[in-house]
CSV table of C-alpha atoms and ligand atoms in Angstrom, one decimal:
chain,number,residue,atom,x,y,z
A,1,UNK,CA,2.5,11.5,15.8
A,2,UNK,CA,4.2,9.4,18.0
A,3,UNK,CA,2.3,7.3,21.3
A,4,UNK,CA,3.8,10.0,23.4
A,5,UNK,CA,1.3,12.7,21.9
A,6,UNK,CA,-1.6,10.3,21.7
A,7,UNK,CA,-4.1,10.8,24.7
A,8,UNK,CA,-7.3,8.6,25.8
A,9,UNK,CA,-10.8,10.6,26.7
A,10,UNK,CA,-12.2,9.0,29.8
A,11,UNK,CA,-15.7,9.4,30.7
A,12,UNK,CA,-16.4,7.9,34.3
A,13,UNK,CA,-15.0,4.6,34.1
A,14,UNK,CA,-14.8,3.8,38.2
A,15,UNK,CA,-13.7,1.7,40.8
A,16,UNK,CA,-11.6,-1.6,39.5
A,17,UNK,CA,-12.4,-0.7,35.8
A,18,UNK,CA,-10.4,2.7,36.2
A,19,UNK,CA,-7.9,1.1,37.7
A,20,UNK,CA,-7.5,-1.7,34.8
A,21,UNK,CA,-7.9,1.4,32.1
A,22,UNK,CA,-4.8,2.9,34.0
A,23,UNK,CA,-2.9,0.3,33.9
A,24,UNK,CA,-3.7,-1.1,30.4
A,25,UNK,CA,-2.9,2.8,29.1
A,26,UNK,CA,0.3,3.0,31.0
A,27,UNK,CA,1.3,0.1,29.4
A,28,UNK,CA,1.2,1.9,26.0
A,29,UNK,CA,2.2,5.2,27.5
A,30,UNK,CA,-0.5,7.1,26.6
A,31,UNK,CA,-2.0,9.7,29.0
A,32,UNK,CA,-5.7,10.3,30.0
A,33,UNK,CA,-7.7,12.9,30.4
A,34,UNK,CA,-10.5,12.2,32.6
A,35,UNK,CA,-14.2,13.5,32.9
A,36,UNK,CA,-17.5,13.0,34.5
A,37,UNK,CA,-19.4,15.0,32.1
A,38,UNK,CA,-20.3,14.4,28.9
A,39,UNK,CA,-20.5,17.7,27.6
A,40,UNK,CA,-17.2,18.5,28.7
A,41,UNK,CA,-16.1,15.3,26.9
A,42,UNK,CA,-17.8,16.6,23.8
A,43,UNK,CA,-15.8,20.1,24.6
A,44,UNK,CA,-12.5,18.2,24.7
A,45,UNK,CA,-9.8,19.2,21.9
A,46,UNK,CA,-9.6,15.6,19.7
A,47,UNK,CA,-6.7,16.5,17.8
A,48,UNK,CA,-4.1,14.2,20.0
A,49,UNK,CA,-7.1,12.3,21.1
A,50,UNK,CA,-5.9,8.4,20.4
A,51,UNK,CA,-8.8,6.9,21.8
A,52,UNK,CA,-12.1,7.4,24.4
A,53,UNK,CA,-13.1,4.7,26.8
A,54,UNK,CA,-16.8,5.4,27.6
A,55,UNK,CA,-18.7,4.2,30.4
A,56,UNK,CA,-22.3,3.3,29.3
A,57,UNK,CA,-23.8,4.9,32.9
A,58,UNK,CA,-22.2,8.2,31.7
A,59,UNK,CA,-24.6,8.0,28.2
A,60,UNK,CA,-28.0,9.6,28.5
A,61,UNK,CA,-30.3,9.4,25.1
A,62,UNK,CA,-30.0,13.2,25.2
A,63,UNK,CA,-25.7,12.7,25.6
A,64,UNK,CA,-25.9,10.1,22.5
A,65,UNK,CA,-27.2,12.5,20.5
A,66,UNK,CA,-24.6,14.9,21.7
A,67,UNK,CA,-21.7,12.8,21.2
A,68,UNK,CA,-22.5,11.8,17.6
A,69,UNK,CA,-23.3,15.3,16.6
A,70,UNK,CA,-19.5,15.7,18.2
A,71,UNK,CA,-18.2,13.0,15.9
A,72,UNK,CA,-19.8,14.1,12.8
A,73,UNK,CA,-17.9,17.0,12.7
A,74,UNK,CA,-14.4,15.3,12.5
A,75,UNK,CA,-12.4,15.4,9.6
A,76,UNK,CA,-12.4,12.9,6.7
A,77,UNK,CA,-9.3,11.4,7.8
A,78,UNK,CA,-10.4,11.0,11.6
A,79,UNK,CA,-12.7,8.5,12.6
A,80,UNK,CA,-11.5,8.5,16.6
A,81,UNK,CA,-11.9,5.1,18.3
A,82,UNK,CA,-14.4,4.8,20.7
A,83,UNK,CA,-14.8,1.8,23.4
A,84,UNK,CA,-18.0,1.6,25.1
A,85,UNK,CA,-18.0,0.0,28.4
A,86,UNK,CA,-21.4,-2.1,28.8
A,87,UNK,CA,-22.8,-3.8,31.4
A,88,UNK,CA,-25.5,-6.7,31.4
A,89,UNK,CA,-28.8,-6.3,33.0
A,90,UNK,CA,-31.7,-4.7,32.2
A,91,UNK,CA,-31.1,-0.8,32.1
A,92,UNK,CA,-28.1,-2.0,29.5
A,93,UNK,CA,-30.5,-4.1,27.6
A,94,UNK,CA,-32.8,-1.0,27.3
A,95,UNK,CA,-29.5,1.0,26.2
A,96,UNK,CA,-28.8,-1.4,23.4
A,97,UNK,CA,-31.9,-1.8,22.6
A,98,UNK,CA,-32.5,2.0,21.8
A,99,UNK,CA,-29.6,4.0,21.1
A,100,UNK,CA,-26.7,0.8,20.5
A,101,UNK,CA,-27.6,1.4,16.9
A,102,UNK,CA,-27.2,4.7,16.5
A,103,UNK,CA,-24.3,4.8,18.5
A,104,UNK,CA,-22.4,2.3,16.7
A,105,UNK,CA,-23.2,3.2,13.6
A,106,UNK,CA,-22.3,7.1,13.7
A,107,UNK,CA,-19.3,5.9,15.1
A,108,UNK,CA,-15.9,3.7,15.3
A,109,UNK,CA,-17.1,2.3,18.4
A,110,UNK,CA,-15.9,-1.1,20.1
A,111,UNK,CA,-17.9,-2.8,22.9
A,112,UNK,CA,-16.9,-4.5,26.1
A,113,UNK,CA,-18.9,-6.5,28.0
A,114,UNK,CA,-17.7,-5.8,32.0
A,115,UNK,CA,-16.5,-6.9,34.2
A,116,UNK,CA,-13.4,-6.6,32.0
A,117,UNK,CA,-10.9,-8.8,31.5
A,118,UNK,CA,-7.5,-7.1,31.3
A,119,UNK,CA,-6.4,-9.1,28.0
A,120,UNK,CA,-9.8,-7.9,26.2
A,121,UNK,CA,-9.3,-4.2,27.2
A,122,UNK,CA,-5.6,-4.7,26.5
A,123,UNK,CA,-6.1,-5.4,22.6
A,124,UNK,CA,-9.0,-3.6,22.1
A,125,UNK,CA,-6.9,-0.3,23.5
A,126,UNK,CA,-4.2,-1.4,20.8
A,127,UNK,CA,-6.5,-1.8,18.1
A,128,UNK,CA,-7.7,1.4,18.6
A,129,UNK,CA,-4.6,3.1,18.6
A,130,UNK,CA,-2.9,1.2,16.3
A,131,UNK,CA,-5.8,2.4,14.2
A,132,UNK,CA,-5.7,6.1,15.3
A,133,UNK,CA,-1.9,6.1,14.3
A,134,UNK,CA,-2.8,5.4,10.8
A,135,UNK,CA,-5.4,8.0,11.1
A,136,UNK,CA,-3.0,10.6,11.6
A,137,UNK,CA,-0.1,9.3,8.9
A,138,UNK,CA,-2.9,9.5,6.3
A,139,UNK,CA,-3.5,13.4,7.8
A,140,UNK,CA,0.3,14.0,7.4
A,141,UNK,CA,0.2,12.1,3.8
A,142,UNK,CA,-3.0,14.6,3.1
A,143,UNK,CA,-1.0,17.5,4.4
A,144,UNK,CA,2.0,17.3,2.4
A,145,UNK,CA,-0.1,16.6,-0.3
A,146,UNK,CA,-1.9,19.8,0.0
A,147,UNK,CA,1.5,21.4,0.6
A,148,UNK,CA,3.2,19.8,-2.4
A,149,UNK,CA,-0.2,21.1,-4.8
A,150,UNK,CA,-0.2,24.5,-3.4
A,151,UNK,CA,3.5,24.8,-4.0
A,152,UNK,CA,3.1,23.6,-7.6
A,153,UNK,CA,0.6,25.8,-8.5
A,154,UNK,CA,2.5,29.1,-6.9
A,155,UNK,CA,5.4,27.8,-9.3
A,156,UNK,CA,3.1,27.1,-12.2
A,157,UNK,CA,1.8,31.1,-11.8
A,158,UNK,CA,5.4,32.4,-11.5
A,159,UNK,CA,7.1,30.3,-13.8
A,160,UNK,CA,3.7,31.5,-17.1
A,161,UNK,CA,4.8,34.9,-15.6
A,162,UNK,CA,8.6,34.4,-15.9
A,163,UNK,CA,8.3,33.1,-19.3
A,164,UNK,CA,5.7,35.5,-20.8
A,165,UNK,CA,8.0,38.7,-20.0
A,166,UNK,CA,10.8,37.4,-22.3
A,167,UNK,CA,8.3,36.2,-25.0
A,168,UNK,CA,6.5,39.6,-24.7
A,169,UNK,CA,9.5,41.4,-25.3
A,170,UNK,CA,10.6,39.2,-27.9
A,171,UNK,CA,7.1,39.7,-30.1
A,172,UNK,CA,7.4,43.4,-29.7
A,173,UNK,CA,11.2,43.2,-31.0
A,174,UNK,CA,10.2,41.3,-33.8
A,175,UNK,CA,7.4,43.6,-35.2
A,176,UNK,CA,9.2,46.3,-34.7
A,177,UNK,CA,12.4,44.2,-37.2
A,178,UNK,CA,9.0,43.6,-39.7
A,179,UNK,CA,8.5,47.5,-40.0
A,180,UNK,CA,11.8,47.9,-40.5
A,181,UNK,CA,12.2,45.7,-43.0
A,182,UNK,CA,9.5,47.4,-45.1
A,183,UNK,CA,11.0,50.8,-44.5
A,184,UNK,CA,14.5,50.4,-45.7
A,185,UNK,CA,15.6,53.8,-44.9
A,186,UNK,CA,15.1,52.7,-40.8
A,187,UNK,CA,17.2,49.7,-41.7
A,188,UNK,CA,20.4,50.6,-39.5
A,189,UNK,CA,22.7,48.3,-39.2
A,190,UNK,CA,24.1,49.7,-35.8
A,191,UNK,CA,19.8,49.6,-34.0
A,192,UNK,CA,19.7,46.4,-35.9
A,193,UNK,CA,22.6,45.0,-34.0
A,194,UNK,CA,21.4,46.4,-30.8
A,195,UNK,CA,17.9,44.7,-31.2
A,196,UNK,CA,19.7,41.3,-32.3
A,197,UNK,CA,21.5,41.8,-28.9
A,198,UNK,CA,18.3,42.5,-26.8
A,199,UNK,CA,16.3,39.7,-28.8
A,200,UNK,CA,19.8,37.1,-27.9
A,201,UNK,CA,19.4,38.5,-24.7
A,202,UNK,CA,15.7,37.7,-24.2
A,203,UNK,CA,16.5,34.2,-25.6
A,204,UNK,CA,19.3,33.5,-23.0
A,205,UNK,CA,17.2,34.3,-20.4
A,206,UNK,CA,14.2,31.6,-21.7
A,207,UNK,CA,16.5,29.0,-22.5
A,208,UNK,CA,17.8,29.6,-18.6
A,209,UNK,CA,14.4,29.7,-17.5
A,210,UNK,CA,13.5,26.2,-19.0
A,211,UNK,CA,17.0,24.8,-18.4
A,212,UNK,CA,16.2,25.4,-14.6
A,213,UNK,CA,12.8,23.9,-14.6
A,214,UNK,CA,14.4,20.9,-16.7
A,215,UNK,CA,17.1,20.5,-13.5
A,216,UNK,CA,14.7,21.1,-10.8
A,217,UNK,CA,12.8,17.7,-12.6
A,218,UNK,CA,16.1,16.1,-12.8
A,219,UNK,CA,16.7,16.6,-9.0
A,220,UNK,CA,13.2,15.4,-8.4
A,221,UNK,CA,13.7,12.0,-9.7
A,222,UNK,CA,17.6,11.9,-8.6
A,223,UNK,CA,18.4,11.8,-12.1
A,224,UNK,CA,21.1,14.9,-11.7
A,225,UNK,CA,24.2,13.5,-12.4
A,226,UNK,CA,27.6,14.8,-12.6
A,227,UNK,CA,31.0,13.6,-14.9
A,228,UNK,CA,34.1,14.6,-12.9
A,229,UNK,CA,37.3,15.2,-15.2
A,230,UNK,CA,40.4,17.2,-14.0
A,231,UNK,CA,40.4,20.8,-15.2
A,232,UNK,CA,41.6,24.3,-14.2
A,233,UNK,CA,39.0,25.9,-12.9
A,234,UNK,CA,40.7,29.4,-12.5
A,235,UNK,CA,40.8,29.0,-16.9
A,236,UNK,CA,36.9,28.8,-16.6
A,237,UNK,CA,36.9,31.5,-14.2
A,238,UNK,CA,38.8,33.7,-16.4
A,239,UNK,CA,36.4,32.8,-19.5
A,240,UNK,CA,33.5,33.3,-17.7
A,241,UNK,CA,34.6,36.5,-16.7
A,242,UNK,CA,35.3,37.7,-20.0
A,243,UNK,CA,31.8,36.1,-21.2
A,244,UNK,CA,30.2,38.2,-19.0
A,245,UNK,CA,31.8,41.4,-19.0
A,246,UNK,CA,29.4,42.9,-21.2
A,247,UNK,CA,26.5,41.8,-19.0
A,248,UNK,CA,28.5,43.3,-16.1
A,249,UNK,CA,29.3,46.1,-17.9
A,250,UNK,CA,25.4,46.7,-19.4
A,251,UNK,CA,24.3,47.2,-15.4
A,252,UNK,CA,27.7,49.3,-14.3
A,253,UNK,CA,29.6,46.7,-12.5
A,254,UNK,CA,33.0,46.9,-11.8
A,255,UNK,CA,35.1,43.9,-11.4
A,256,UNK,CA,37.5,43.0,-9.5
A,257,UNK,CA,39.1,39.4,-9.1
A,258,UNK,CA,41.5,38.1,-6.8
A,259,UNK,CA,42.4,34.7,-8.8
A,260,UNK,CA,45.1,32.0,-7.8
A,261,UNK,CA,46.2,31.1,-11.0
A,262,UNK,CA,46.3,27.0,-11.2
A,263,UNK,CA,43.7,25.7,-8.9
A,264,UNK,CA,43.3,21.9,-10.2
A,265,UNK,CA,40.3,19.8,-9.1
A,266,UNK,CA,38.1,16.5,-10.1
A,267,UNK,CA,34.8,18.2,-10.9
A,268,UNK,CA,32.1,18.3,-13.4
A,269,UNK,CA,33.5,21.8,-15.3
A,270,UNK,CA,29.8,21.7,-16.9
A,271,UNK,CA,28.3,21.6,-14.0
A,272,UNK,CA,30.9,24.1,-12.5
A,273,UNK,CA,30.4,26.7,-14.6
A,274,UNK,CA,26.3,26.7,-14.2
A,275,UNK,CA,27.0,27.1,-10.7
A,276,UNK,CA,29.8,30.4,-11.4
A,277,UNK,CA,26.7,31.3,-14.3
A,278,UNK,CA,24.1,31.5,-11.4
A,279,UNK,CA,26.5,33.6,-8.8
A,280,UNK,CA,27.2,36.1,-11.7
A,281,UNK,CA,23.4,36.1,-12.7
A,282,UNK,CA,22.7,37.3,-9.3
A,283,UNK,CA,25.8,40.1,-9.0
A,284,UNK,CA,24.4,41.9,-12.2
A,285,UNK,CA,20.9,41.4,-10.9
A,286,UNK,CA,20.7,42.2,-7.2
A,287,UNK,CA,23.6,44.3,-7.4
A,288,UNK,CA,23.9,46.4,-10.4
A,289,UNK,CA,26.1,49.7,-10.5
A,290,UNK,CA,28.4,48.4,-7.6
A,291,UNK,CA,31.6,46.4,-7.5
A,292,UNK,CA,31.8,42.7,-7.6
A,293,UNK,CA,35.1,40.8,-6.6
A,294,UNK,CA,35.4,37.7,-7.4
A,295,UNK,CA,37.9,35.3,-5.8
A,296,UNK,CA,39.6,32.0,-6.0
A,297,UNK,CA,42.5,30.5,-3.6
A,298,UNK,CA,43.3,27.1,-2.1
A,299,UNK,CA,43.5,26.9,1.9
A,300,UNK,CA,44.5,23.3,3.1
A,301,UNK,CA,42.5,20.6,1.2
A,302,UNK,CA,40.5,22.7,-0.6
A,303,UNK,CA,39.6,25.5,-3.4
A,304,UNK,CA,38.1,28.7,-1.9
A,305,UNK,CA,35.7,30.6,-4.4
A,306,UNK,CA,33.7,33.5,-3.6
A,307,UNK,CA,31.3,36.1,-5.3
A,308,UNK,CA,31.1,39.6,-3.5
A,309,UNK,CA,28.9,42.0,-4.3
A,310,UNK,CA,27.9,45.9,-3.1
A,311,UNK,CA,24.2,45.7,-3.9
A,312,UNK,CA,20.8,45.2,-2.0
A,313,UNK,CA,22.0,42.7,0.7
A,314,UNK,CA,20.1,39.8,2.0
A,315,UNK,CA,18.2,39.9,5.6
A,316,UNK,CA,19.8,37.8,8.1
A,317,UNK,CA,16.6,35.2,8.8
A,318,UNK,CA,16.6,35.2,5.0
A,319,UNK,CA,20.2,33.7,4.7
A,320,UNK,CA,18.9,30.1,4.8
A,321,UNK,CA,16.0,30.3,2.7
A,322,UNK,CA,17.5,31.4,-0.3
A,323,UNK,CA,18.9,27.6,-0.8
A,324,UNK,CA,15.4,26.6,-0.6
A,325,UNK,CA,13.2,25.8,-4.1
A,326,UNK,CA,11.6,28.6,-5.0
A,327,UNK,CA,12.7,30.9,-2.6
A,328,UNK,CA,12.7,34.8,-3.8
A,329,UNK,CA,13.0,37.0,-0.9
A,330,UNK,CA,13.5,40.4,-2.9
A,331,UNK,CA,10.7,42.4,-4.3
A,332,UNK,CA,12.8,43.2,-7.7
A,333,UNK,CA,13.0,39.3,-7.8
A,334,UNK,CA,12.9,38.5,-11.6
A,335,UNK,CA,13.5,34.6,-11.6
A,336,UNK,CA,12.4,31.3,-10.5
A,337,UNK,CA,13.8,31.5,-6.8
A,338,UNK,CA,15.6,28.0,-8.1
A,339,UNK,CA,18.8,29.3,-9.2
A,340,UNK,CA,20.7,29.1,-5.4
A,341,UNK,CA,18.8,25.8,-4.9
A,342,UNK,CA,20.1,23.9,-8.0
A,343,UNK,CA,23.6,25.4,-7.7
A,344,UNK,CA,23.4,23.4,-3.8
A,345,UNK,CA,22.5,20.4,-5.2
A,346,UNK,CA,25.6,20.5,-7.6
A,347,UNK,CA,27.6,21.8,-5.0
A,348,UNK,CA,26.2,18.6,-2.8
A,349,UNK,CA,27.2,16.3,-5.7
A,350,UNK,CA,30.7,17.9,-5.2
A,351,UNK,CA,30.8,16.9,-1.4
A,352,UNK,CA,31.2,21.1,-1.6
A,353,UNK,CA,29.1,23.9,0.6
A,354,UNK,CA,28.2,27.1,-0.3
A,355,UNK,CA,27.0,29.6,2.3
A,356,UNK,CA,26.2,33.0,2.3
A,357,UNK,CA,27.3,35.9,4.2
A,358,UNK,CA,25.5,39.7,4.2
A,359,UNK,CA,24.3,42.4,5.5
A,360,UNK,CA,21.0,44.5,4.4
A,361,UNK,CA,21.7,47.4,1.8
A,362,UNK,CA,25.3,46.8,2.2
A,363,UNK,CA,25.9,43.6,-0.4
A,364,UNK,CA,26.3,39.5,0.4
A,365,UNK,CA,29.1,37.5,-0.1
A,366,UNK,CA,28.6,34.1,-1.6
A,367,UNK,CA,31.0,31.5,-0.7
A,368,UNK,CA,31.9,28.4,-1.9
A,369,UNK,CA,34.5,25.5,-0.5
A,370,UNK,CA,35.4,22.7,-3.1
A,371,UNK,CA,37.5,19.5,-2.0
A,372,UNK,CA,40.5,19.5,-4.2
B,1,ADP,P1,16.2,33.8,-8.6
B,1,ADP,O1,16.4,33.2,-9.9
B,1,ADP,O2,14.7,34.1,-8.2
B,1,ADP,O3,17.1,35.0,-8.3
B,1,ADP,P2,17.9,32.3,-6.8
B,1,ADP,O4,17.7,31.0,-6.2
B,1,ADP,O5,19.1,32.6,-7.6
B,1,ADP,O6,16.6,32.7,-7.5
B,1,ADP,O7,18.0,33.4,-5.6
B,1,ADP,C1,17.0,33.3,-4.6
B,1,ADP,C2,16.8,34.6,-4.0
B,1,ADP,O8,17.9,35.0,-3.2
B,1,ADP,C3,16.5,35.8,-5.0
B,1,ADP,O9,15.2,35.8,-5.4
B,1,ADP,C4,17.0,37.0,-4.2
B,1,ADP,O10,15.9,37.5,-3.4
B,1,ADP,C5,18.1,36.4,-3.3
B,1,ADP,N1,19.5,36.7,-3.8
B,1,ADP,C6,20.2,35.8,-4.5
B,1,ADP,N2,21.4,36.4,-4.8
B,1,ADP,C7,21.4,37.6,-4.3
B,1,ADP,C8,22.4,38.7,-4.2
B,1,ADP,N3,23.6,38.6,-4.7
B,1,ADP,N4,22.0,39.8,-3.5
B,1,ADP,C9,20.8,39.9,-2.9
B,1,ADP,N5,19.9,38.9,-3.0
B,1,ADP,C10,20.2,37.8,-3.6
């Protein structure tokens, strides 16, 4: 909230004294909203209220009680400044006397003593702004807050979820081994290698699962690093490929790869191949049955490497998000929406980008650009 936003609630401050307010409030570059009616003060919208200057005339005993009703209702963080214009003489006596009290103590209210002297008003108007200001950073502070918890807790749900699917599996694959093992005759070795498989399988996907939550930690407190160290990366293309070919294979994936055969760089390979690990991940998840290319070329100063599926596609106002922490914008989602996110902050590390191109139902193309 800057000064620009921040308004001041007049209630019938006349002659000279509106004329001082004016100036004292142009000064600060705050605009005024004017009123001769206290319930239409009391109406007003308070949330880029910065102050409200009130003239004492303007207070009845019935319009005190209005007004603090008014200002009980504010939030915890706001406690709006109020400067009550006063007046000596008898009828203001009587006003002090009475309802001052209750007044000031209900509120955050600051009295001056007219006629007004331009200096008082001055710093009392600055006080009470400078005080609103704070006001509203601890509202943004309380907000972010709220936003950071809510966010933690929607990733504490999906992450038990993510985690109890694998383990689930994993219990039901080991009973079923314990039967076995007490019926020898079940005891083949070609199922027993296909349940080793599935139970490596469900490992692979925990040990991913807690290996992202360990780098999302690492971002948090800038602690992800990265060792840079000459290497071919289309050699750890090539052995990732192979790696995964049975994974590819598992979902019907055809590959295809377009790759320039010495592409050199200064990178972190470790780092490198998490990223190639996550683009892969995604192919045999989001696009299963359907080609993939894969390709890597040089073009001026740097290393051109893309992932191409056929498969489900990704909507065009969804193109930004998925870089964001735990964005999932598919329904057959099965992960922590923090893959695409940690393999930008890598990238980042790199001085690389990585964008993605695609169109609904028809596959994306994920695209990376790497200095040499
Ligand atoms: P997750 O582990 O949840 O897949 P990612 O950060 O890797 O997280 O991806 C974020 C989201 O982007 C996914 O939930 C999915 O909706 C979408 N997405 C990622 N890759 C693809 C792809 N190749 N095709 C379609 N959607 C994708």
């Amino acid at each position: 909230m800057n000064d620009k936003h921040l308004e001041a609630l007049l209630l019938c401050p006349t002659g000279q004294d509106a004329k001082l307010i004016a100036s004292v409030l142009q000064h600060d570059s705050v605009n005024s909203k004017l009123t001769k009616d206290l319930d239409e003060l009391c109406q007003m919208d308070y949330e880029n209220a910065g102050v409200i200057i009130v003239a004492e005339e303007a207070l009845t005993k019935e319009g005190v009680d209005i007004l603090n009703e008014k200002l009980s209702t504010q939030n915890p963080w706001s406690d709006i400044p109020i400067i009550l214009l006063t007046s000596g003489g008898a009828r203001s006596k009587q006003f002090k006397m009475k309802r001052l009290e209750v007044f000031v103590t209900s509120g955050n209210v600051t009295l001056l003593e007219r006629p007004l002297q331009p200096l008082t008003l001055l710093s009392a108007t600055q006080v009470a702004l400078r005080s609103r200001r704070r006001q509203f950073q601890v509202r943004s502070l309380l907000e972010s807050q709220i936003e950071a918890t809510k966010i933690r807790d929607e990733f504490i749900s999906i992450a038990s979820h993510e985690l109890k699917t694998p383990l689930t599996s994993l219990k039901l694959q080991t009973q079923m081994t314990r039967r076995q093992i007490v019926r020898p005759e079940a005891l083949l070795p070609d199922k027993m290698r296909k349940q080793l498989d599935y139970t490596i399988h469900q490992i692979d996907r925990l040990n991913k699962l807690v290996d992202d939550m360990l780098d999302i930690s690492r971002i948090n407190t800038g602690k992800l690093n990265i060792t840079k160290t000459v290497f071919n990366f289309s050699e750890l293309l090539y052995e990732l490929i192979e790696r995964f070919t049975p994974q590819f294979e598992a979902v019907g994936i055809q590959v295809k790869s377009d790759i320039a055969p010495h592409v050199f760089g200064n990178w972190d390979s470790y780092k490198l191949e998490q990223v190639i690990n996550n683009l892969f991940s995604n192919a045999i998840r989001y696009s299963p049955h359907k080609n993939v290319t894969i390709g890597l070329r040089t073009q001026g100063d740097k290393a051109v490497f893309n992932v191409q599926d056929e498969g489900m596609g990704i909507a065009p106002k969804n193109l930004e998000r998925i870089f964001e922490r735990f964005e999932r914008v598919s329904s057959v989602t099965s992960g922590l929406g923090l893959g695409l996110y940690i393999t930008r902050q890598i990238l980042d590390l790199h001085d690389a980008t990585i964008r993605a191109e695609s169109e609904l139902g028809h596959g994306s193309n994920f695209i990376i650009e790497l200095p040499l």
